[in-house]
XYZ file of C-alpha atoms in Angstrom:
773
model
C -107.898 8.043 -77.682
C -111.816 8.386 -77.058
C -113.417 10.899 -79.592
C -111.375 11.879 -82.466
C -111.986 15.758 -82.702
C -111.612 16.161 -79.022
C -108.647 14.103 -78.995
C -107.224 15.703 -81.747
C -107.689 19.326 -80.556
C -105.993 17.927 -77.709
C -102.491 16.422 -79.000
C -102.709 20.254 -81.426
C -103.181 21.861 -78.411
C -99.296 19.046 -76.351
C -97.697 19.941 -79.387
C -97.705 23.739 -79.170
C -96.384 23.301 -75.774
C -93.870 21.365 -77.228
C -93.151 23.211 -79.449
C -92.753 26.077 -77.314
C -90.138 24.027 -74.999
C -88.177 23.789 -77.728
C -87.216 27.418 -78.917
C -84.594 27.108 -76.765
C -83.124 23.914 -78.827
C -84.145 24.734 -82.709
C -84.689 20.760 -82.506
C -87.900 19.344 -84.781
C -88.097 16.308 -86.644
C -88.271 12.523 -84.135
C -87.337 15.381 -81.604
C -91.059 15.867 -81.251
C -91.894 12.081 -80.485
C -90.508 12.377 -76.913
C -88.879 15.121 -74.478
C -85.357 14.521 -75.074
C -83.469 14.991 -70.973
C -82.928 18.474 -71.386
C -86.322 19.816 -72.126
C -87.133 17.320 -68.898
C -84.352 19.383 -66.937
C -85.774 22.915 -68.209
C -89.442 21.917 -66.862
C -87.845 20.983 -63.018
C -86.250 24.283 -63.449
C -89.723 25.607 -64.036
C -91.331 24.260 -61.506
C -92.330 26.040 -58.636
C -91.307 23.324 -54.790
C -95.380 22.790 -54.174
C -95.770 21.161 -58.074
C -92.258 19.264 -57.600
C -93.494 18.294 -54.992
C -97.001 17.604 -55.684
C -95.340 15.034 -58.012
C -94.375 13.116 -55.526
C -97.653 13.000 -54.261
C -100.279 9.872 -54.558
C -103.528 9.547 -54.360
C -106.602 7.579 -54.952
C -108.802 8.234 -57.520
C -111.800 8.259 -55.626
C -110.565 12.006 -54.951
C -110.996 12.563 -58.534
C -114.017 10.750 -58.973
C -115.925 8.067 -58.402
C -115.467 4.820 -57.202
C -112.310 2.728 -57.817
C -110.617 0.536 -55.739
C -108.765 0.795 -52.452
C -106.808 -1.496 -51.849
C -105.563 0.927 -47.805
C -107.434 2.842 -44.894
C -109.640 5.435 -45.785
C -109.429 8.173 -44.548
C -105.344 9.067 -44.410
C -104.990 12.503 -46.854
C -106.443 15.932 -46.268
C -105.879 17.693 -49.394
C -106.938 21.064 -50.299
C -108.364 21.570 -53.465
C -105.463 23.259 -55.287
C -103.024 20.794 -53.713
C -105.216 18.136 -55.780
C -104.799 19.498 -58.970
C -100.822 18.822 -58.585
C -100.131 15.374 -57.517
C -97.972 12.981 -60.162
C -99.913 9.215 -59.855
C -103.672 8.122 -58.286
C -104.102 4.569 -57.962
C -107.113 1.646 -58.361
C -108.634 3.070 -61.522
C -109.506 1.277 -64.803
C -111.635 1.716 -67.921
C -110.287 3.945 -70.310
C -113.147 6.130 -71.010
C -113.257 7.409 -67.580
C -108.861 7.578 -67.230
C -109.175 9.104 -70.404
C -111.756 11.947 -69.286
C -109.599 12.417 -65.800
C -106.049 12.708 -67.519
C -107.292 15.486 -69.737
C -109.242 17.625 -67.246
C -106.089 16.913 -64.846
C -103.572 17.963 -67.935
C -104.993 20.790 -68.422
C -105.715 21.958 -65.562
C -102.226 21.722 -63.694
C -99.792 24.592 -64.442
C -97.581 22.711 -66.320
C -99.702 20.457 -67.343
C -97.804 17.387 -66.732
C -99.574 14.058 -67.222
C -100.681 11.949 -64.180
C -99.026 7.748 -63.876
C -102.485 6.150 -63.526
C -101.199 2.945 -61.532
C -103.171 -0.669 -60.448
C -102.490 -3.667 -58.606
C -102.337 -6.035 -61.529
C -100.737 -9.134 -60.190
C -102.214 -12.101 -62.505
C -104.144 -9.932 -64.660
C -106.432 -7.321 -65.932
C -110.081 -8.907 -67.005
C -108.418 -12.291 -68.421
C -107.514 -13.784 -64.775
C -104.613 -16.453 -64.779
C -102.841 -18.249 -62.071
C -102.401 -16.544 -58.329
C -98.674 -15.999 -59.155
C -98.165 -18.492 -55.817
C -99.424 -21.403 -58.639
C -97.803 -20.030 -61.735
C -94.645 -20.756 -59.549
C -95.487 -24.845 -59.574
C -95.351 -24.289 -62.917
C -91.810 -23.419 -63.449
C -91.841 -21.957 -66.727
C -90.565 -18.653 -67.401
C -91.487 -18.654 -70.774
C -95.598 -18.861 -69.726
C -94.859 -16.755 -66.805
C -93.671 -14.120 -68.733
C -96.699 -14.634 -71.727
C -98.527 -14.165 -69.059
C -97.601 -11.130 -67.722
C -97.262 -9.352 -71.790
C -101.094 -10.709 -71.867
C -101.426 -8.551 -69.245
C -100.086 -5.854 -70.024
C -101.393 -5.301 -72.585
C -105.256 -5.122 -70.985
C -104.249 -2.848 -68.755
C -102.619 -0.409 -71.110
C -105.659 -0.893 -72.951
C -107.739 0.839 -69.715
C -105.616 3.577 -69.754
C -103.595 2.325 -67.198
C -99.093 2.886 -66.966
C -98.087 0.531 -64.164
C -98.747 -2.029 -62.375
C -97.413 -2.971 -58.795
C -96.633 -5.729 -59.855
C -94.030 -8.380 -59.292
C -94.286 -9.067 -55.962
C -91.064 -11.192 -55.124
C -90.758 -11.501 -51.723
C -89.771 -14.974 -50.494
C -92.220 -16.497 -48.297
C -92.021 -19.986 -45.964
C -94.431 -19.267 -43.406
C -98.291 -20.245 -44.843
C -100.376 -18.256 -42.408
C -99.360 -14.829 -44.126
C -101.993 -14.787 -46.457
C -99.845 -12.783 -48.759
C -98.026 -15.772 -50.013
C -100.640 -16.329 -52.559
C -98.877 -12.656 -54.179
C -95.083 -14.815 -54.349
C -93.953 -17.300 -57.069
C -92.997 -19.171 -53.344
C -89.510 -20.458 -51.191
C -87.076 -20.553 -53.626
C -84.845 -17.394 -54.401
C -83.156 -19.644 -57.733
C -86.628 -20.171 -58.528
C -88.649 -16.734 -57.418
C -85.501 -14.669 -59.377
C -86.131 -16.975 -62.711
C -89.789 -16.470 -62.423
C -89.371 -11.987 -61.243
C -87.437 -11.707 -64.437
C -89.523 -13.521 -66.248
C -92.386 -10.335 -65.214
C -90.322 -7.735 -65.695
C -89.755 -8.468 -69.493
C -93.489 -9.554 -70.180
C -95.004 -6.475 -68.713
C -92.074 -4.059 -69.511
C -91.758 -5.972 -73.672
C -87.263 -5.739 -72.369
C -84.394 -7.377 -70.457
C -81.482 -4.863 -70.068
C -79.978 -8.262 -68.909
C -80.551 -9.576 -73.002
C -78.964 -6.127 -73.966
C -82.178 -4.936 -75.664
C -83.219 -1.087 -75.320
C -86.138 -0.325 -72.726
C -89.203 1.104 -74.987
C -91.914 1.230 -72.158
C -93.753 3.668 -74.724
C -94.327 0.957 -76.669
C -98.226 -0.691 -77.390
C -98.804 -3.184 -75.036
C -95.766 -2.609 -72.105
C -96.581 -1.868 -68.977
C -94.259 -0.280 -66.147
C -93.712 -2.782 -63.817
C -92.638 -2.479 -59.542
C -90.663 -4.770 -57.248
C -92.636 -4.848 -54.465
C -91.626 -5.061 -51.175
C -88.213 -3.601 -50.610
C -87.104 -5.907 -48.045
C -88.141 -8.610 -45.964
C -92.087 -8.095 -46.586
C -92.554 -11.918 -46.240
C -90.253 -12.840 -43.218
C -93.267 -11.264 -40.458
C -92.612 -12.480 -37.368
C -95.595 -15.721 -36.386
C -96.885 -15.370 -40.512
C -98.797 -12.026 -39.104
C -99.932 -9.352 -40.803
C -97.539 -6.202 -41.459
C -95.358 -7.521 -38.340
C -92.145 -6.646 -38.026
C -89.010 -8.801 -39.750
C -86.026 -9.588 -37.873
C -83.433 -11.118 -40.586
C -79.420 -11.564 -39.789
C -77.815 -9.401 -42.794
C -76.303 -13.190 -44.161
C -79.808 -14.264 -44.526
C -81.594 -11.307 -45.904
C -78.736 -11.074 -48.073
C -77.943 -14.873 -49.139
C -82.314 -15.926 -49.582
C -84.348 -12.435 -50.083
C -82.052 -9.941 -51.735
C -81.602 -12.338 -54.812
C -84.968 -12.198 -56.191
C -85.924 -8.682 -56.024
C -82.114 -7.944 -57.281
C -82.942 -10.047 -59.902
C -85.886 -7.943 -61.079
C -83.250 -4.881 -61.511
C -81.299 -6.479 -63.329
C -84.191 -6.993 -65.625
C -84.824 -3.376 -65.859
C -87.300 -2.981 -63.215
C -88.330 0.592 -63.255
C -90.212 0.998 -60.373
C -89.672 -0.558 -56.985
C -92.234 -0.230 -53.556
C -90.519 0.309 -49.837
C -92.389 -3.037 -47.900
C -94.665 -2.134 -44.663
C -92.173 -3.878 -42.183
C -89.127 -2.568 -40.459
C -86.096 -4.537 -40.859
C -83.142 -4.018 -37.981
C -85.898 -2.102 -36.505
C -85.958 0.444 -38.560
C -89.064 0.479 -41.484
C -88.683 0.008 -44.568
C -89.822 3.961 -46.171
C -87.778 5.275 -43.153
C -84.346 3.265 -44.003
C -81.492 5.079 -45.367
C -78.956 2.387 -45.299
C -81.838 -0.235 -46.923
C -82.463 2.530 -49.395
C -79.928 4.413 -50.572
C -76.422 2.089 -49.423
C -77.947 -1.268 -50.432
C -81.222 -0.471 -53.068
C -79.075 2.785 -54.625
C -75.833 1.877 -54.311
C -75.122 -2.237 -54.462
C -77.977 -2.810 -56.768
C -77.572 -0.246 -59.063
C -81.215 1.314 -58.578
C -81.723 3.975 -60.166
C -85.820 4.228 -61.216
C -88.389 5.285 -58.855
C -89.280 3.956 -55.312
C -92.720 4.870 -54.149
C -94.155 3.638 -51.363
C -96.350 1.704 -49.853
C -99.931 2.591 -49.214
C -100.031 5.260 -45.961
C -96.488 3.636 -44.822
C -94.763 6.965 -44.637
C -97.109 7.696 -42.341
C -97.698 4.915 -40.451
C -93.653 5.267 -39.208
C -95.249 7.610 -36.798
C -97.363 4.085 -34.846
C -93.846 2.358 -35.408
C -93.069 5.103 -33.051
C -89.647 6.308 -34.971
C -91.694 9.398 -35.988
C -93.308 12.050 -33.782
C -95.917 13.513 -36.636
C -96.188 13.596 -40.697
C -93.604 16.305 -40.479
C -91.091 14.121 -38.531
C -91.728 10.998 -41.623
C -91.537 13.056 -44.067
C -88.406 14.197 -43.682
C -87.173 10.274 -42.528
C -88.917 9.139 -46.310
C -87.074 11.790 -48.306
C -83.458 11.124 -46.337
C -84.055 7.779 -47.228
C -84.876 8.065 -50.544
C -88.109 7.590 -50.905
C -89.580 9.923 -54.369
C -93.458 8.755 -53.930
C -96.116 8.821 -50.892
C -98.723 6.840 -51.619
C -101.281 7.428 -49.306
C -100.842 9.864 -46.955
C -100.460 13.288 -45.198
C -96.311 13.696 -44.935
C -95.190 14.997 -48.488
C -98.299 16.281 -49.593
C -98.963 18.670 -46.285
C -94.878 19.495 -44.840
C -91.777 18.371 -47.554
C -91.930 22.161 -49.118
C -92.588 23.154 -45.151
C -89.066 21.363 -44.459
C -87.105 22.621 -47.077
C -87.830 26.040 -46.599
C -87.004 25.404 -42.589
C -83.376 24.026 -43.954
C -83.895 20.462 -42.653
C -83.822 18.580 -45.876
C -82.656 20.005 -49.365
C -84.104 20.591 -52.462
C -81.730 18.626 -54.374
C -83.157 15.148 -53.066
C -87.242 16.816 -53.775
C -85.076 17.636 -57.312
C -83.246 14.107 -58.018
C -86.382 12.101 -56.619
C -88.960 15.047 -59.215
C -86.095 14.309 -62.175
C -86.463 10.242 -61.313
C -90.260 10.568 -61.679
C -90.488 12.729 -64.720
C -88.144 10.625 -66.750
C -90.812 7.888 -66.172
C -93.060 9.724 -67.526
C -91.251 10.688 -70.386
C -90.173 7.381 -70.884
C -93.712 6.078 -70.878
C -94.765 8.490 -73.322
C -96.938 10.034 -70.960
C -95.276 13.648 -72.711
C -95.904 12.747 -76.513
C -99.571 10.794 -75.677
C -101.039 11.196 -71.832
C -102.992 8.305 -72.642
C -100.373 6.098 -73.776
C -102.596 2.996 -75.263
C -105.728 3.095 -73.537
C -108.681 2.587 -76.109
C -112.028 1.508 -75.199
C -111.717 -0.254 -78.444
C -109.112 -1.512 -77.718
C -110.423 -3.163 -74.434
C -113.514 -4.762 -76.446
C -110.653 -6.688 -77.956
C -108.157 -7.485 -75.658
C -110.796 -8.105 -72.822
C -111.011 -11.781 -72.530
C -109.814 -12.799 -75.922
C -109.769 -16.402 -77.052
C -105.286 -15.994 -77.214
C -105.596 -14.542 -73.459
C -108.297 -17.118 -72.369
C -106.296 -19.937 -74.207
C -103.437 -19.140 -72.829
C -104.913 -18.763 -69.113
C -106.290 -22.511 -69.458
C -102.255 -23.563 -70.039
C -100.866 -22.009 -67.802
C -103.690 -23.416 -65.433
C -103.578 -26.829 -66.154
C -99.507 -26.347 -66.078
C -99.640 -24.613 -62.625
C -102.003 -28.022 -61.015
C -100.375 -29.925 -58.341
C -101.336 -33.278 -58.645
C -100.070 -34.714 -54.812
C -101.533 -38.048 -55.330
C -103.169 -40.784 -57.584
C -104.566 -43.988 -55.691
C -104.800 -45.313 -59.657
C -108.429 -43.454 -60.434
C -106.781 -40.226 -62.555
C -107.112 -39.707 -65.519
C -111.561 -39.764 -65.517
C -111.589 -40.550 -69.055
C -113.979 -39.926 -71.113
C -114.772 -43.225 -73.095
C -114.852 -45.438 -69.534
C -115.362 -42.553 -66.260
C -118.995 -43.662 -65.623
C -121.175 -41.744 -63.643
C -119.460 -39.098 -62.112
C -120.478 -36.657 -59.101
C -119.741 -33.200 -58.756
C -119.474 -32.031 -55.446
C -118.602 -29.030 -53.094
C -118.808 -25.580 -52.945
C -116.383 -24.733 -55.942
C -118.439 -27.009 -58.079
C -120.480 -24.572 -59.668
C -118.284 -21.211 -58.576
C -117.116 -18.798 -60.756
C -115.167 -17.877 -57.619
C -111.543 -19.694 -58.494
C -109.367 -16.457 -58.256
C -106.996 -15.201 -56.291
C -107.856 -11.951 -53.286
C -105.812 -10.036 -55.789
C -107.648 -9.982 -58.634
C -110.313 -7.821 -59.508
C -111.990 -9.107 -62.657
C -115.563 -6.434 -64.100
C -116.815 -9.743 -65.711
C -116.350 -12.603 -63.102
C -119.416 -14.260 -64.475
C -117.516 -14.769 -67.519
C -115.407 -17.326 -65.763
C -115.603 -21.044 -66.767
C -116.474 -23.270 -63.837
C -115.872 -27.070 -62.994
C -118.880 -27.797 -64.028
C -118.910 -25.673 -67.337
C -115.339 -27.529 -68.185
C -116.975 -30.925 -67.319
C -119.891 -30.902 -69.775
C -117.562 -30.172 -72.028
C -115.672 -32.741 -71.047
C -117.995 -35.797 -70.311
C -121.722 -34.577 -71.531
C -124.486 -33.946 -68.204
C -123.218 -34.295 -64.537
C -125.063 -34.216 -61.495
C -123.972 -31.466 -59.225
C -124.158 -31.300 -55.860
C -123.025 -27.713 -53.389
C -122.443 -30.179 -50.523
C -122.077 -27.976 -47.728
C -121.349 -23.958 -47.999
C -117.898 -22.568 -48.546
C -117.454 -20.833 -44.859
C -118.304 -22.717 -41.365
C -120.374 -20.281 -39.436
C -118.006 -19.178 -36.924
C -115.758 -17.624 -39.531
C -115.555 -14.450 -41.882
C -112.965 -13.472 -44.272
C -110.510 -10.473 -44.229
C -113.791 -7.866 -44.864
C -116.111 -9.796 -42.143
C -118.056 -11.774 -44.689
C -120.322 -14.235 -43.698
C -121.809 -16.752 -45.276
C -125.218 -17.419 -42.672
C -126.775 -20.561 -42.778
C -129.186 -22.958 -40.317
C -127.504 -26.490 -38.833
C -130.914 -27.333 -40.472
C -129.848 -26.162 -44.549
C -126.180 -27.855 -44.159
C -127.243 -31.055 -42.926
C -129.924 -30.951 -45.735
C -127.109 -30.058 -48.364
C -124.732 -33.199 -46.626
C -127.341 -35.789 -46.886
C -128.723 -34.519 -50.555
C -124.287 -35.115 -51.385
C -124.302 -38.553 -49.982
C -127.228 -39.933 -51.758
C -125.613 -38.768 -55.172
C -122.612 -39.734 -53.614
C -123.578 -43.612 -53.208
C -125.397 -44.111 -56.594
C -122.337 -42.224 -58.752
C -118.976 -44.332 -59.748
C -116.559 -41.950 -58.875
C -117.044 -38.720 -57.388
C -115.179 -35.084 -58.189
C -115.408 -33.505 -54.548
C -114.166 -29.411 -55.134
C -113.005 -28.399 -51.732
C -110.822 -25.512 -50.703
C -110.453 -21.732 -48.944
C -112.767 -18.842 -49.138
C -110.833 -16.601 -52.095
C -111.144 -14.260 -49.194
C -108.669 -16.021 -47.492
C -105.787 -14.708 -48.826
C -104.038 -11.934 -49.640
C -103.453 -8.625 -47.162
C -104.404 -8.646 -43.807
C -105.754 -12.372 -44.235
C -103.558 -14.477 -41.692
C -104.537 -17.233 -40.467
C -103.560 -19.628 -37.377
C -105.553 -22.625 -38.699
C -104.453 -23.818 -42.511
C -106.590 -26.602 -42.829
C -110.027 -26.361 -44.986
C -112.987 -25.559 -43.593
C -114.998 -27.967 -40.415
C -117.531 -28.502 -42.563
C -116.105 -29.283 -45.513
C -114.120 -32.055 -43.831
C -117.254 -33.594 -42.479
C -118.620 -33.275 -46.154
C -115.742 -35.395 -47.288
C -115.748 -37.567 -44.163
C -119.326 -38.757 -45.182
C -119.411 -38.696 -48.999
C -116.281 -40.963 -48.713
C -118.399 -43.354 -46.117
C -120.724 -44.441 -48.642
C -117.870 -44.315 -52.002
C -114.441 -44.661 -51.899
C -113.425 -43.461 -55.395
C -112.544 -40.186 -54.779
C -111.166 -37.895 -56.034
C -110.466 -34.262 -54.270
C -109.472 -30.926 -56.101
C -108.202 -28.441 -53.609
C -108.523 -25.033 -54.682
C -106.311 -22.294 -52.333
C -103.959 -19.208 -51.948
C -101.597 -21.030 -49.598
C -100.252 -25.110 -48.441
C -102.814 -25.989 -46.503
C -102.567 -29.121 -43.843
C -104.099 -31.313 -46.317
C -103.164 -34.480 -44.237
C -106.384 -35.990 -43.234
C -107.580 -35.040 -47.083
C -105.254 -37.075 -48.564
C -105.701 -39.903 -46.036
C -109.191 -39.780 -47.436
C -109.235 -39.623 -51.440
C -107.910 -41.781 -53.538
C -106.380 -38.603 -55.795
C -105.982 -35.093 -55.022
C -105.135 -32.242 -57.164
C -104.042 -28.673 -55.745
C -105.991 -26.318 -57.955
C -104.900 -22.995 -55.864
C -106.604 -20.171 -57.255
C -106.800 -20.881 -60.994
C -108.673 -18.109 -62.979
C -110.809 -17.313 -65.412
C -110.466 -20.616 -67.435
C -110.605 -22.695 -64.647
C -112.771 -25.024 -65.126
C -111.772 -25.870 -68.047
C -108.736 -27.095 -67.529
C -109.730 -28.283 -63.844
C -111.291 -30.878 -66.549
C -109.306 -31.318 -69.782
C -106.583 -32.541 -66.267
C -108.710 -34.908 -64.547
C -109.679 -36.633 -68.088
C -107.058 -36.696 -69.396
C -106.775 -33.920 -72.104
C -103.494 -32.882 -70.495
C -101.627 -33.772 -68.504
C -100.354 -32.866 -64.657
C -96.834 -30.774 -64.660
C -97.029 -28.818 -61.759
C -94.303 -28.879 -58.687
C -94.670 -27.831 -55.427
C -92.756 -23.611 -55.067
C -93.814 -23.947 -51.696
C -93.932 -27.165 -48.861
C -97.229 -28.796 -47.976
C -97.202 -29.508 -43.558
C -98.708 -32.247 -42.345
C -100.224 -29.636 -40.024
C -99.777 -25.879 -38.479
C -97.605 -26.679 -35.651
C -94.975 -27.402 -38.416
C -94.554 -24.014 -40.184
C -92.599 -22.281 -41.190
C -90.562 -25.157 -43.034
C -89.735 -25.057 -45.983
C -86.881 -27.234 -47.634
C -83.537 -25.230 -48.346
C -83.093 -25.143 -43.917
C -79.921 -25.061 -42.277
C -78.381 -28.084 -40.750
C -78.376 -29.109 -37.171
C -75.785 -30.518 -34.670
C -78.613 -33.346 -34.578
C -79.900 -34.231 -36.813
C -83.488 -36.228 -36.785
C -82.195 -38.458 -39.565
C -84.685 -41.096 -40.899
C -85.735 -43.717 -39.224
C -84.652 -42.246 -35.894
C -87.844 -42.379 -33.037
C -86.047 -41.566 -29.823
C -83.322 -39.726 -27.780
C -82.347 -35.586 -28.342
C -83.144 -35.502 -31.413
C -84.121 -32.563 -33.694
C -87.538 -32.058 -33.758
C -90.709 -32.764 -32.042
C -92.500 -35.285 -30.239
C -95.543 -35.565 -31.222
C -95.191 -35.377 -35.197
C -92.360 -35.502 -37.761
C -90.515 -32.678 -38.580
C -90.621 -33.881 -42.464
C -93.664 -31.828 -44.512
C -96.518 -33.857 -46.014
C -95.582 -32.863 -49.797
C -91.956 -31.203 -50.097
C -90.700 -28.474 -52.272
C -90.695 -29.155 -56.055
C -92.317 -33.014 -55.963
C -95.506 -32.965 -58.007
C -97.086 -36.290 -59.561
C -98.234 -37.004 -63.254
C -100.209 -39.731 -65.056
C -97.501 -41.588 -65.602
C -93.898 -42.585 -63.535
C -90.466 -41.363 -64.112
C -86.626 -43.026 -63.882
C -83.269 -40.920 -63.040
C -79.874 -42.811 -63.340
C -77.412 -42.024 -61.422
C -75.605 -38.531 -60.971
C -72.539 -38.183 -63.057
C -70.538 -35.154 -63.315
C -67.986 -34.311 -65.974
C -65.233 -34.027 -63.778
C -64.435 -34.878 -59.882
C -62.580 -31.584 -59.375
C -63.425 -27.940 -60.657
C -61.050 -24.865 -60.047
C -62.991 -22.033 -59.386
C -62.245 -20.420 -63.053
C -64.024 -23.651 -64.895
C -67.203 -24.957 -64.858
C -68.639 -28.484 -64.098
C -71.745 -30.377 -66.450
C -73.297 -32.897 -64.089
C -76.063 -35.268 -65.779
C -78.374 -37.867 -65.823
C -80.555 -39.594 -67.957
C -84.503 -39.424 -67.443
C -86.426 -42.190 -68.845
C -90.291 -42.464 -69.260
C -90.950 -45.722 -67.500
C -95.001 -45.237 -67.330
C -97.722 -45.221 -70.462
C -98.060 -41.813 -71.469
C -96.451 -39.173 -72.800
C -96.096 -35.715 -70.388
C -93.633 -33.714 -69.104
C -91.192 -34.244 -66.407
C -89.380 -30.416 -64.034
C -86.439 -31.872 -63.629
C -84.555 -30.074 -61.011
C -80.451 -29.916 -59.614
C -79.660 -29.036 -56.578
C -76.503 -28.329 -54.916
C -75.163 -28.948 -51.273
C -71.913 -27.703 -49.932
C -70.578 -29.910 -47.395
C -68.345 -28.014 -45.148
C -68.389 -23.872 -45.117
C -66.618 -21.294 -42.756
C -70.938 -20.468 -41.824
C -73.331 -23.249 -41.502
C -75.413 -23.586 -45.358
C -78.414 -24.855 -46.417
C -79.196 -29.033 -46.853
C -79.786 -28.014 -50.413
C -80.084 -25.079 -53.006
C -81.811 -25.423 -56.046
C -79.748 -24.234 -58.380
C -81.612 -25.097 -61.785
C -84.253 -26.962 -63.365
C -85.082 -27.749 -67.108
C -88.308 -29.297 -69.006
C -88.622 -32.533 -70.568
C -90.798 -34.187 -72.694
C -90.822 -38.069 -73.152
C -92.887 -40.770 -74.761
C -93.048 -43.646 -72.806
C -89.567 -45.805 -72.378
C -88.169 -42.826 -74.121
C -85.333 -41.795 -72.518
C -82.529 -37.937 -72.432
C -80.158 -37.345 -70.832
C -80.574 -33.813 -68.837
C -77.668 -31.706 -67.822
C -77.138 -28.848 -65.617
C -74.160 -26.530 -66.221
C -72.727 -25.979 -62.762
C -70.344 -22.457 -61.861
C -68.448 -21.135 -59.237
C -71.774 -18.214 -59.172
C -73.881 -20.668 -58.543
C -71.288 -21.983 -55.091
C -71.357 -18.410 -53.970
C -72.073 -17.214 -50.229
C -71.246 -15.167 -47.883
C -68.796 -16.471 -45.504
C -68.219 -16.072 -41.506
C -66.955 -12.627 -42.761
C -69.390 -11.117 -44.276
C -67.648 -11.226 -48.316
C -69.451 -13.247 -50.710
C -67.612 -15.686 -52.262
C -67.366 -19.436 -52.424
C -64.637 -21.805 -50.730
C -62.888 -24.756 -51.434
C -64.339 -27.346 -50.677
C -66.311 -31.126 -50.990
C -70.293 -30.152 -52.975
C -72.502 -32.537 -53.153
C -74.937 -32.423 -56.699
C -78.719 -33.987 -57.310
C -80.605 -34.279 -59.635
C -83.573 -35.508 -59.689
C -87.834 -35.103 -59.651
C -88.359 -32.858 -56.930
C -86.286 -31.257 -53.310
C -86.621 -34.272 -51.109
C -84.648 -36.885 -54.101
C -81.097 -38.489 -52.422
C -79.659 -38.997 -56.863
C -75.999 -37.268 -56.153
C -72.367 -36.973 -57.631
C -69.658 -35.697 -55.369
C -67.191 -32.688 -56.946
C -64.297 -30.415 -55.194
C -63.903 -27.554 -55.735
C -60.143 -26.318 -55.393
């Protein structure tokens, strides 16, 4: 709590306040630890309408102090000093000492001494940065994702935070959209499993497993599911664009991951910017009150996204902020993030009889209860302390975990008998490219205060191979391009040519070239949609010129989205996709290139051949004129100038050995709805190295009352096998896995034939058949 005397004095002040609240109930002992519900009720009754509305308002931290992260427009709020002292939460500030001072001053000046909720975008790490969520999806490892989330939670709470705006569980299928990097991918089943894991990691508990939620426990932070709902399907991949989804697609594909996190016990949900059924989410009563509250059973705090309530004016369904406030409260939005709607007009709407005060009371009750569950009435600072920051930030345990996760998230796309570059016979290695000696390997939603603490590829390779020759080769960006914040690299044609010539010279006298290419970290994230999703043209020129003088090119690709890598794959003997790997990226890359760690990542999002294929995803629907492999003419599904098949499918990923699969078998060919079926296949390591294979199980509903997807992931298991070793892998198929929304919009299973596939990726043809009766 910082200075001991000051902290003890403030603790005594709070204790006296609690004892005053307890006079009417005459409670003592353990009741002093956490405020009980009846005391919260009395607090709510004692609050003025303006105080209640204040709890429902979130402001950026820079309205209370200097500095702070801004993740949206900077000129949206108009507030007096008096109303600022009544707000319920702030966002965008870290630092235990500064947050301690903000909280202390705020609580002392608040009429009822109610502490602030302190929130931040801890997406994939606080100071120790883990791979971006899209890369985490490629691990296919809920256990690893949970561990990383808990490490992030410990660092976040040490810096004084109470809530993280994560997990983002938007299903994503369009690589042009910049925020695909925040999702775990294109599959509802995988997203749900990893979403559950993140909630457990952040909050330290699981309703599904019957554990008691204890957010007040040291190291636990409140999670916030976002963005509800359907935000990952913007038209054209354009940021802040509208969404057009049928209710069947919405419920069957987009809702499951949100539902899973809510079932796991996530205590907050954030509304999305987009419209659904042509109504913005923050004013959508059907979506928030019927679907989220009634059907999905969510009873926590619902917060808008940044300025989303006021943005209903520009959407054209609210005339002004007053009407926007009314629409949002009627829809059940508890907290208005950075807009003028609630703070200026909600109390007025209540006094004018246009909004029932009970709606305000319901919202404030949920907010107060969350603060109570976090233990903030007992200790407004929770775990925040400079001493804890110094211990936890970039600690060996967290760095080790970041290194492990990074290595397991890398996807080996191609390997023409060149990897691994084993240390004893690697020969001379040239390390070339704009990412060769850069620490900028963390995603767009990462905000480390000490980015220089990241490990570069050069540093990682030097540990493995000793001295390595390094050349930048070209610039990160094309000179006619800029990031979402307008950042441009400025250079002359002569400067670029000098770098390219240096790279050619180094490549020509080396045995192997490790070429480190990729998009700028600010080419992805919020506000970073793109129509071109390939590598910068100068990087491709570098690849061509290096490959012309040295055919032994291993290309390491950095990205925050699936890129078009068709030409890169053609010109490289090996391609390793490392996404944005985080703090320990350089060490992990060296681990994998050297063979000290074998790659095992599997694509959580399909890689297109060209941008014209986008959106492209594996679980598409069948068509009446299918494009069968080998078909070249006729009126068929697809394009006349490009294949309909992606460059690499969902679930794909190589390692440094090979695996064989036996034919799939099922325990019975007829399944009743009350029964289960076991589907089995034997997996054999047919190569020369011990490695891990992610075995995937897919189902196909051969005929339904509505058209069904080509395949649906319904299970995955990791198996570690030594050379020559075999293992039988068994999946249990339940009726729930076969359910869908039928032609009458009833969620059910239908009798008929099903195919079960077991293989290394979504393109597997290895199947058996059973019938549901």
